Amino acid sequence: MNWSIEQGSIDEVIEIENQVPEFVTPKTRALIEARLQNKKTLLLVAKVDGQPVAYKLGYALDEKHFYSWLGAVVPEFRGAGIAQALLNEQERWCTSLGYGAISVKSMNRFKNMLMMLLKNNYQIVACHPLEDGTDSKIHFLKQL
């Protein structure tokens, strides 16, 4: 499978989000635009034959700290190394701009994401059970 990584658009994020069954409530354009307003952002999209199949979206918390906010891979394209390639490109970009750390939050139910973060030397710095007891939000940090 041939794929490429490039700068993406919010429309592509929404297209991908709507193909990910784990996302009960996909992100909306309004929510994404509101969160990114006045922030330095990086939006990477992986494409197979010109079709968006994965993305990684984050923004600067300050001059030295980047927050990797959202990401997903469409199910039929998982296991091909696309998520790892997106993570690598995000880290390369952050390092090139002088960021010293990347933060990420995930949920306990996203096992593949947790494993990838741990494999890439992201450290667990906090864990908060959800109020309804159905899952936990796990906070990761990687020093660059």
Short mmCIF file of N, CA and C in Angstrom, two decimals:
data_model
loop_
_atom_site.label_atom_id
_atom_site.label_comp_id
_atom_site.label_asym_id
_atom_site.label_seq_id
_atom_site.Cartn_x
_atom_site.Cartn_y
_atom_site.Cartn_z
N MET A 1 0.85 -1.19 0.00
CA MET A 1 0.00 0.00 0.00
C MET A 1 0.89 1.24 0.00
N ASN A 2 0.66 2.13 -0.95
CA ASN A 2 1.40 3.38 -1.02
C ASN A 2 0.57 4.48 -0.37
N TRP A 3 1.21 5.21 0.55
CA TRP A 3 0.52 6.32 1.18
C TRP A 3 1.50 7.46 1.37
N SER A 4 0.94 8.64 1.55
CA SER A 4 1.75 9.84 1.74
C SER A 4 1.19 10.62 2.91
N ILE A 5 2.05 11.45 3.49
CA ILE A 5 1.63 12.32 4.59
C ILE A 5 1.82 13.76 4.12
N GLU A 6 0.79 14.57 4.36
CA GLU A 6 0.86 15.97 3.95
C GLU A 6 0.06 16.83 4.92
N GLN A 7 0.20 18.14 4.77
CA GLN A 7 -0.63 19.05 5.55
C GLN A 7 -2.08 18.82 5.14
N GLY A 8 -2.98 18.80 6.12
CA GLY A 8 -4.37 18.49 5.82
C GLY A 8 -5.30 19.64 6.13
N SER A 9 -6.59 19.35 5.97
CA SER A 9 -7.64 20.34 6.21
C SER A 9 -8.64 19.81 7.23
N ILE A 10 -9.41 20.71 7.79
CA ILE A 10 -10.46 20.31 8.73
C ILE A 10 -11.50 19.44 8.02
N ASP A 11 -11.79 19.73 6.76
CA ASP A 11 -12.73 18.89 6.01
C ASP A 11 -12.24 17.44 5.96
N GLU A 12 -10.95 17.25 5.77
CA GLU A 12 -10.39 15.89 5.74
C GLU A 12 -10.48 15.22 7.11
N VAL A 13 -10.26 15.98 8.17
CA VAL A 13 -10.41 15.44 9.53
C VAL A 13 -11.83 14.93 9.73
N ILE A 14 -12.80 15.74 9.35
CA ILE A 14 -14.21 15.36 9.52
C ILE A 14 -14.55 14.13 8.68
N GLU A 15 -14.02 14.07 7.47
CA GLU A 15 -14.25 12.91 6.60
C GLU A 15 -13.71 11.63 7.26
N ILE A 16 -12.52 11.72 7.84
CA ILE A 16 -11.92 10.55 8.52
C ILE A 16 -12.69 10.22 9.78
N GLU A 17 -12.99 11.23 10.60
CA GLU A 17 -13.73 11.01 11.86
C GLU A 17 -15.02 10.24 11.62
N ASN A 18 -15.71 10.56 10.54
CA ASN A 18 -16.99 9.93 10.26
C ASN A 18 -16.86 8.48 9.80
N GLN A 19 -15.63 8.01 9.60
CA GLN A 19 -15.39 6.61 9.20
C GLN A 19 -14.81 5.78 10.35
N VAL A 20 -14.69 6.37 11.54
CA VAL A 20 -14.09 5.68 12.68
C VAL A 20 -15.20 5.26 13.64
N PRO A 21 -15.51 3.96 13.69
CA PRO A 21 -16.65 3.50 14.48
C PRO A 21 -16.50 3.73 15.99
N GLU A 22 -15.28 3.82 16.49
CA GLU A 22 -15.07 4.06 17.92
C GLU A 22 -15.51 5.45 18.36
N PHE A 23 -15.61 6.37 17.40
CA PHE A 23 -16.00 7.73 17.73
C PHE A 23 -17.52 7.85 17.68
N VAL A 24 -18.14 7.76 18.84
CA VAL A 24 -19.60 7.82 18.93
C VAL A 24 -20.10 9.19 18.48
N THR A 25 -19.38 10.24 18.87
CA THR A 25 -19.73 11.59 18.45
C THR A 25 -18.51 12.22 17.76
N PRO A 26 -18.41 12.07 16.43
CA PRO A 26 -17.29 12.66 15.70
C PRO A 26 -17.21 14.17 15.94
N LYS A 27 -16.01 14.69 15.88
CA LYS A 27 -15.78 16.12 16.08
C LYS A 27 -16.43 16.92 14.95
N THR A 28 -16.92 18.10 15.30
CA THR A 28 -17.53 18.99 14.31
C THR A 28 -16.54 20.08 13.90
N ARG A 29 -16.82 20.68 12.76
CA ARG A 29 -15.99 21.80 12.30
C ARG A 29 -15.96 22.92 13.35
N ALA A 30 -17.12 23.25 13.91
CA ALA A 30 -17.19 24.34 14.89
C ALA A 30 -16.32 24.04 16.11
N LEU A 31 -16.37 22.82 16.61
CA LEU A 31 -15.56 22.47 17.77
C LEU A 31 -14.07 22.54 17.46
N ILE A 32 -13.68 22.01 16.31
CA ILE A 32 -12.26 22.02 15.93
C ILE A 32 -11.78 23.45 15.73
N GLU A 33 -12.53 24.25 15.00
CA GLU A 33 -12.13 25.64 14.75
C GLU A 33 -12.03 26.43 16.05
N ALA A 34 -12.98 26.22 16.96
CA ALA A 34 -12.95 26.94 18.24
C ALA A 34 -11.70 26.56 19.04
N ARG A 35 -11.35 25.28 19.07
CA ARG A 35 -10.19 24.83 19.84
C ARG A 35 -8.88 25.35 19.25
N LEU A 36 -8.82 25.44 17.93
CA LEU A 36 -7.57 25.83 17.27
C LEU A 36 -7.39 27.34 17.12
N GLN A 37 -8.43 28.10 17.43
CA GLN A 37 -8.38 29.54 17.21
C GLN A 37 -7.18 30.17 17.90
N ASN A 38 -6.42 30.94 17.11
CA ASN A 38 -5.25 31.69 17.61
C ASN A 38 -4.15 30.80 18.16
N LYS A 39 -4.07 29.54 17.70
CA LYS A 39 -3.01 28.64 18.15
C LYS A 39 -2.17 28.22 16.95
N LYS A 40 -0.89 27.98 17.21
CA LYS A 40 -0.03 27.40 16.18
C LYS A 40 -0.37 25.92 16.10
N THR A 41 -0.77 25.47 14.91
CA THR A 41 -1.27 24.10 14.78
C THR A 41 -0.47 23.30 13.75
N LEU A 42 -0.59 22.00 13.89
CA LEU A 42 -0.07 21.07 12.90
C LEU A 42 -1.17 20.06 12.62
N LEU A 43 -1.59 19.98 11.36
CA LEU A 43 -2.62 19.04 10.94
C LEU A 43 -2.03 18.19 9.81
N LEU A 44 -1.72 16.94 10.14
CA LEU A 44 -1.17 16.00 9.18
C LEU A 44 -2.25 15.03 8.75
N VAL A 45 -2.29 14.74 7.45
CA VAL A 45 -3.23 13.76 6.92
C VAL A 45 -2.45 12.75 6.09
N ALA A 46 -2.76 11.47 6.31
CA ALA A 46 -2.20 10.41 5.48
C ALA A 46 -3.23 10.07 4.42
N LYS A 47 -2.73 9.89 3.19
CA LYS A 47 -3.63 9.59 2.07
C LYS A 47 -3.14 8.34 1.34
N VAL A 48 -4.10 7.54 0.93
CA VAL A 48 -3.85 6.38 0.07
C VAL A 48 -4.57 6.67 -1.24
N ASP A 49 -3.82 6.70 -2.33
CA ASP A 49 -4.39 7.02 -3.65
C ASP A 49 -5.21 8.31 -3.61
N GLY A 50 -4.70 9.31 -2.90
CA GLY A 50 -5.35 10.61 -2.81
C GLY A 50 -6.51 10.68 -1.84
N GLN A 51 -6.86 9.57 -1.21
CA GLN A 51 -7.99 9.51 -0.29
C GLN A 51 -7.50 9.64 1.15
N PRO A 52 -8.02 10.60 1.94
CA PRO A 52 -7.61 10.72 3.34
C PRO A 52 -8.04 9.50 4.15
N VAL A 53 -7.05 8.88 4.86
CA VAL A 53 -7.35 7.67 5.64
C VAL A 53 -6.93 7.79 7.11
N ALA A 54 -6.18 8.83 7.44
CA ALA A 54 -5.72 9.01 8.82
C ALA A 54 -5.29 10.45 9.02
N TYR A 55 -5.32 10.88 10.29
CA TYR A 55 -4.86 12.23 10.58
C TYR A 55 -4.29 12.31 11.99
N LYS A 56 -3.51 13.36 12.22
CA LYS A 56 -2.97 13.70 13.54
C LYS A 56 -3.01 15.22 13.63
N LEU A 57 -3.66 15.72 14.67
CA LEU A 57 -3.89 17.16 14.82
C LEU A 57 -3.47 17.60 16.21
N GLY A 58 -2.66 18.65 16.26
CA GLY A 58 -2.24 19.18 17.56
C GLY A 58 -1.96 20.67 17.46
N TYR A 59 -1.65 21.24 18.64
CA TYR A 59 -1.40 22.68 18.68
C TYR A 59 -0.46 23.00 19.84
N ALA A 60 0.15 24.18 19.74
CA ALA A 60 1.09 24.64 20.76
C ALA A 60 0.32 25.09 22.00
N LEU A 61 0.78 24.61 23.16
CA LEU A 61 0.27 25.13 24.43
C LEU A 61 1.03 26.40 24.80
N ASP A 62 2.31 26.41 24.46
CA ASP A 62 3.18 27.59 24.58
C ASP A 62 4.37 27.37 23.66
N GLU A 63 5.41 28.18 23.79
CA GLU A 63 6.54 28.10 22.85
C GLU A 63 7.31 26.79 22.96
N LYS A 64 7.21 26.09 24.07
CA LYS A 64 8.02 24.89 24.30
C LYS A 64 7.21 23.60 24.44
N HIS A 65 5.90 23.71 24.47
CA HIS A 65 5.06 22.55 24.78
C HIS A 65 3.96 22.41 23.72
N PHE A 66 3.91 21.24 23.08
CA PHE A 66 2.94 20.94 22.04
C PHE A 66 1.94 19.90 22.56
N TYR A 67 0.67 20.08 22.22
CA TYR A 67 -0.37 19.14 22.63
C TYR A 67 -0.89 18.40 21.41
N SER A 68 -0.71 17.10 21.38
CA SER A 68 -1.24 16.26 20.30
C SER A 68 -2.68 15.93 20.65
N TRP A 69 -3.62 16.64 20.06
CA TRP A 69 -5.01 16.64 20.50
C TRP A 69 -5.83 15.47 19.95
N LEU A 70 -5.82 15.29 18.62
CA LEU A 70 -6.68 14.29 18.01
C LEU A 70 -5.92 13.48 16.97
N GLY A 71 -6.40 12.28 16.73
CA GLY A 71 -5.84 11.46 15.67
C GLY A 71 -6.70 10.23 15.46
N ALA A 72 -6.63 9.69 14.26
CA ALA A 72 -7.40 8.48 13.95
C ALA A 72 -6.91 7.88 12.64
N VAL A 73 -7.14 6.57 12.54
CA VAL A 73 -6.89 5.85 11.30
C VAL A 73 -8.17 5.09 10.96
N VAL A 74 -8.63 5.21 9.73
CA VAL A 74 -9.81 4.48 9.27
C VAL A 74 -9.51 2.98 9.42
N PRO A 75 -10.46 2.20 9.98
CA PRO A 75 -10.19 0.80 10.32
C PRO A 75 -9.51 -0.04 9.24
N GLU A 76 -9.95 0.06 8.00
CA GLU A 76 -9.35 -0.82 6.98
C GLU A 76 -7.91 -0.47 6.63
N PHE A 77 -7.38 0.63 7.18
CA PHE A 77 -6.00 1.03 6.91
C PHE A 77 -5.10 0.89 8.14
N ARG A 78 -5.63 0.31 9.19
CA ARG A 78 -4.84 0.12 10.41
C ARG A 78 -3.85 -1.03 10.22
N GLY A 79 -2.77 -0.97 10.99
CA GLY A 79 -1.78 -2.03 10.94
C GLY A 79 -0.75 -1.87 9.84
N ALA A 80 -0.80 -0.77 9.10
CA ALA A 80 0.13 -0.55 7.98
C ALA A 80 1.27 0.40 8.37
N GLY A 81 1.29 0.86 9.63
CA GLY A 81 2.34 1.77 10.07
C GLY A 81 2.01 3.24 9.87
N ILE A 82 0.78 3.54 9.47
CA ILE A 82 0.40 4.93 9.19
C ILE A 82 0.40 5.77 10.47
N ALA A 83 -0.18 5.26 11.55
CA ALA A 83 -0.21 6.02 12.81
C ALA A 83 1.20 6.31 13.30
N GLN A 84 2.09 5.32 13.21
CA GLN A 84 3.48 5.52 13.62
C GLN A 84 4.15 6.58 12.76
N ALA A 85 3.90 6.56 11.46
CA ALA A 85 4.50 7.55 10.56
C ALA A 85 3.99 8.95 10.89
N LEU A 86 2.70 9.09 11.20
CA LEU A 86 2.15 10.38 11.59
C LEU A 86 2.79 10.87 12.89
N LEU A 87 2.94 9.98 13.87
CA LEU A 87 3.58 10.34 15.14
C LEU A 87 5.02 10.79 14.88
N ASN A 88 5.75 10.04 14.07
CA ASN A 88 7.14 10.39 13.76
C ASN A 88 7.23 11.77 13.12
N GLU A 89 6.33 12.05 12.18
CA GLU A 89 6.36 13.34 11.49
C GLU A 89 6.00 14.48 12.45
N GLN A 90 5.04 14.24 13.34
CA GLN A 90 4.69 15.25 14.33
C GLN A 90 5.88 15.54 15.25
N GLU A 91 6.55 14.50 15.72
CA GLU A 91 7.72 14.70 16.58
C GLU A 91 8.84 15.43 15.84
N ARG A 92 9.06 15.08 14.57
CA ARG A 92 10.10 15.75 13.77
C ARG A 92 9.79 17.23 13.64
N TRP A 93 8.54 17.54 13.33
CA TRP A 93 8.11 18.93 13.17
C TRP A 93 8.28 19.69 14.48
N CYS A 94 7.84 19.11 15.58
CA CYS A 94 7.94 19.76 16.90
C CYS A 94 9.40 20.02 17.26
N THR A 95 10.25 19.04 17.03
CA THR A 95 11.67 19.19 17.33
C THR A 95 12.28 20.31 16.49
N SER A 96 11.92 20.35 15.20
CA SER A 96 12.48 21.36 14.29
C SER A 96 12.09 22.77 14.70
N LEU A 97 10.96 22.93 15.40
CA LEU A 97 10.50 24.25 15.83
C LEU A 97 10.90 24.56 17.28
N GLY A 98 11.64 23.66 17.91
CA GLY A 98 12.16 23.93 19.24
C GLY A 98 11.25 23.58 20.40
N TYR A 99 10.19 22.82 20.15
CA TYR A 99 9.36 22.37 21.27
C TYR A 99 10.16 21.38 22.10
N GLY A 100 10.00 21.44 23.42
CA GLY A 100 10.74 20.55 24.31
C GLY A 100 9.93 19.36 24.78
N ALA A 101 8.61 19.41 24.58
CA ALA A 101 7.76 18.32 25.06
C ALA A 101 6.47 18.24 24.25
N ILE A 102 5.93 17.02 24.21
CA ILE A 102 4.63 16.77 23.60
C ILE A 102 3.75 16.08 24.64
N SER A 103 2.54 16.60 24.83
CA SER A 103 1.54 15.97 25.69
C SER A 103 0.49 15.30 24.83
N VAL A 104 -0.06 14.21 25.33
CA VAL A 104 -1.14 13.48 24.66
C VAL A 104 -2.06 12.94 25.74
N LYS A 105 -3.35 12.90 25.44
CA LYS A 105 -4.31 12.22 26.32
C LYS A 105 -4.97 11.12 25.50
N SER A 106 -5.24 10.01 26.14
CA SER A 106 -5.96 8.94 25.47
C SER A 106 -6.87 8.27 26.49
N MET A 107 -7.62 7.33 26.02
CA MET A 107 -8.53 6.59 26.89
C MET A 107 -8.04 5.15 27.01
N ASN A 108 -8.32 4.55 28.13
CA ASN A 108 -7.92 3.17 28.36
C ASN A 108 -8.45 2.23 27.28
N ARG A 109 -9.60 2.54 26.70
CA ARG A 109 -10.20 1.65 25.70
C ARG A 109 -9.45 1.65 24.37
N PHE A 110 -8.59 2.63 24.13
CA PHE A 110 -7.84 2.69 22.88
C PHE A 110 -6.48 2.02 23.06
N LYS A 111 -6.50 0.71 23.17
CA LYS A 111 -5.30 -0.08 23.51
C LYS A 111 -4.16 0.13 22.51
N ASN A 112 -4.46 0.15 21.22
CA ASN A 112 -3.39 0.31 20.23
C ASN A 112 -2.69 1.65 20.37
N MET A 113 -3.45 2.69 20.68
CA MET A 113 -2.85 4.01 20.89
C MET A 113 -1.96 3.99 22.12
N LEU A 114 -2.45 3.40 23.20
CA LEU A 114 -1.64 3.33 24.43
C LEU A 114 -0.33 2.61 24.17
N MET A 115 -0.40 1.48 23.47
CA MET A 115 0.80 0.69 23.18
C MET A 115 1.79 1.49 22.32
N MET A 116 1.27 2.21 21.33
CA MET A 116 2.15 2.99 20.47
C MET A 116 2.84 4.11 21.26
N LEU A 117 2.08 4.77 22.12
CA LEU A 117 2.69 5.85 22.93
C LEU A 117 3.77 5.29 23.85
N LEU A 118 3.49 4.20 24.52
CA LEU A 118 4.48 3.61 25.41
C LEU A 118 5.72 3.17 24.64
N LYS A 119 5.52 2.54 23.48
CA LYS A 119 6.62 2.08 22.64
C LYS A 119 7.51 3.25 22.19
N ASN A 120 6.92 4.44 22.07
CA ASN A 120 7.65 5.62 21.61
C ASN A 120 8.11 6.51 22.77
N ASN A 121 8.20 5.93 23.95
CA ASN A 121 8.76 6.61 25.13
C ASN A 121 7.94 7.77 25.66
N TYR A 122 6.63 7.70 25.48
CA TYR A 122 5.75 8.65 26.15
C TYR A 122 5.52 8.09 27.55
N GLN A 123 5.61 8.96 28.55
CA GLN A 123 5.47 8.55 29.94
C GLN A 123 4.07 8.88 30.45
N ILE A 124 3.48 7.96 31.20
CA ILE A 124 2.19 8.23 31.83
C ILE A 124 2.45 9.19 32.99
N VAL A 125 1.76 10.33 32.98
CA VAL A 125 1.95 11.33 34.04
C VAL A 125 0.70 11.52 34.88
N ALA A 126 -0.45 11.01 34.41
CA ALA A 126 -1.68 11.09 35.20
C ALA A 126 -2.71 10.14 34.61
N CYS A 127 -3.64 9.73 35.46
CA CYS A 127 -4.74 8.87 35.03
C CYS A 127 -5.97 9.26 35.84
N HIS A 128 -7.06 9.55 35.13
CA HIS A 128 -8.27 10.00 35.79
C HIS A 128 -9.45 9.14 35.35
N PRO A 129 -10.08 8.41 36.29
CA PRO A 129 -11.27 7.65 35.92
C PRO A 129 -12.40 8.60 35.51
N LEU A 130 -13.18 8.18 34.52
CA LEU A 130 -14.35 8.97 34.15
C LEU A 130 -15.38 8.89 35.28
N GLU A 131 -16.20 9.92 35.40
CA GLU A 131 -17.17 9.98 36.49
C GLU A 131 -18.13 8.80 36.49
N ASP A 132 -18.46 8.29 35.29
CA ASP A 132 -19.40 7.17 35.22
C ASP A 132 -18.72 5.81 35.42
N GLY A 133 -17.39 5.83 35.58
CA GLY A 133 -16.66 4.59 35.85
C GLY A 133 -16.44 3.70 34.66
N THR A 134 -16.77 4.16 33.44
CA THR A 134 -16.67 3.30 32.26
C THR A 134 -15.27 3.24 31.66
N ASP A 135 -14.41 4.17 31.99
CA ASP A 135 -13.09 4.23 31.37
C ASP A 135 -12.21 5.18 32.18
N SER A 136 -10.97 5.33 31.73
CA SER A 136 -10.05 6.29 32.35
C SER A 136 -9.36 7.09 31.27
N LYS A 137 -9.13 8.36 31.55
CA LYS A 137 -8.36 9.22 30.66
C LYS A 137 -6.90 9.18 31.16
N ILE A 138 -6.00 8.86 30.25
CA ILE A 138 -4.59 8.71 30.59
C ILE A 138 -3.81 9.83 29.93
N HIS A 139 -3.00 10.53 30.73
CA HIS A 139 -2.19 11.66 30.24
C HIS A 139 -0.76 11.18 30.05
N PHE A 140 -0.21 11.49 28.89
CA PHE A 140 1.16 11.12 28.54
C PHE A 140 1.98 12.37 28.28
N LEU A 141 3.29 12.25 28.49
CA LEU A 141 4.23 13.34 28.21
C LEU A 141 5.51 12.74 27.64
N LYS A 142 6.03 13.36 26.61
CA LYS A 142 7.33 12.96 26.07
C LYS A 142 8.22 14.19 26.00
N GLN A 143 9.39 14.09 26.59
CA GLN A 143 10.40 15.13 26.46
C GLN A 143 11.12 14.90 25.14
N LEU A 144 11.26 15.96 24.36
CA LEU A 144 11.94 15.84 23.05
C LEU A 144 13.41 16.16 23.18
#
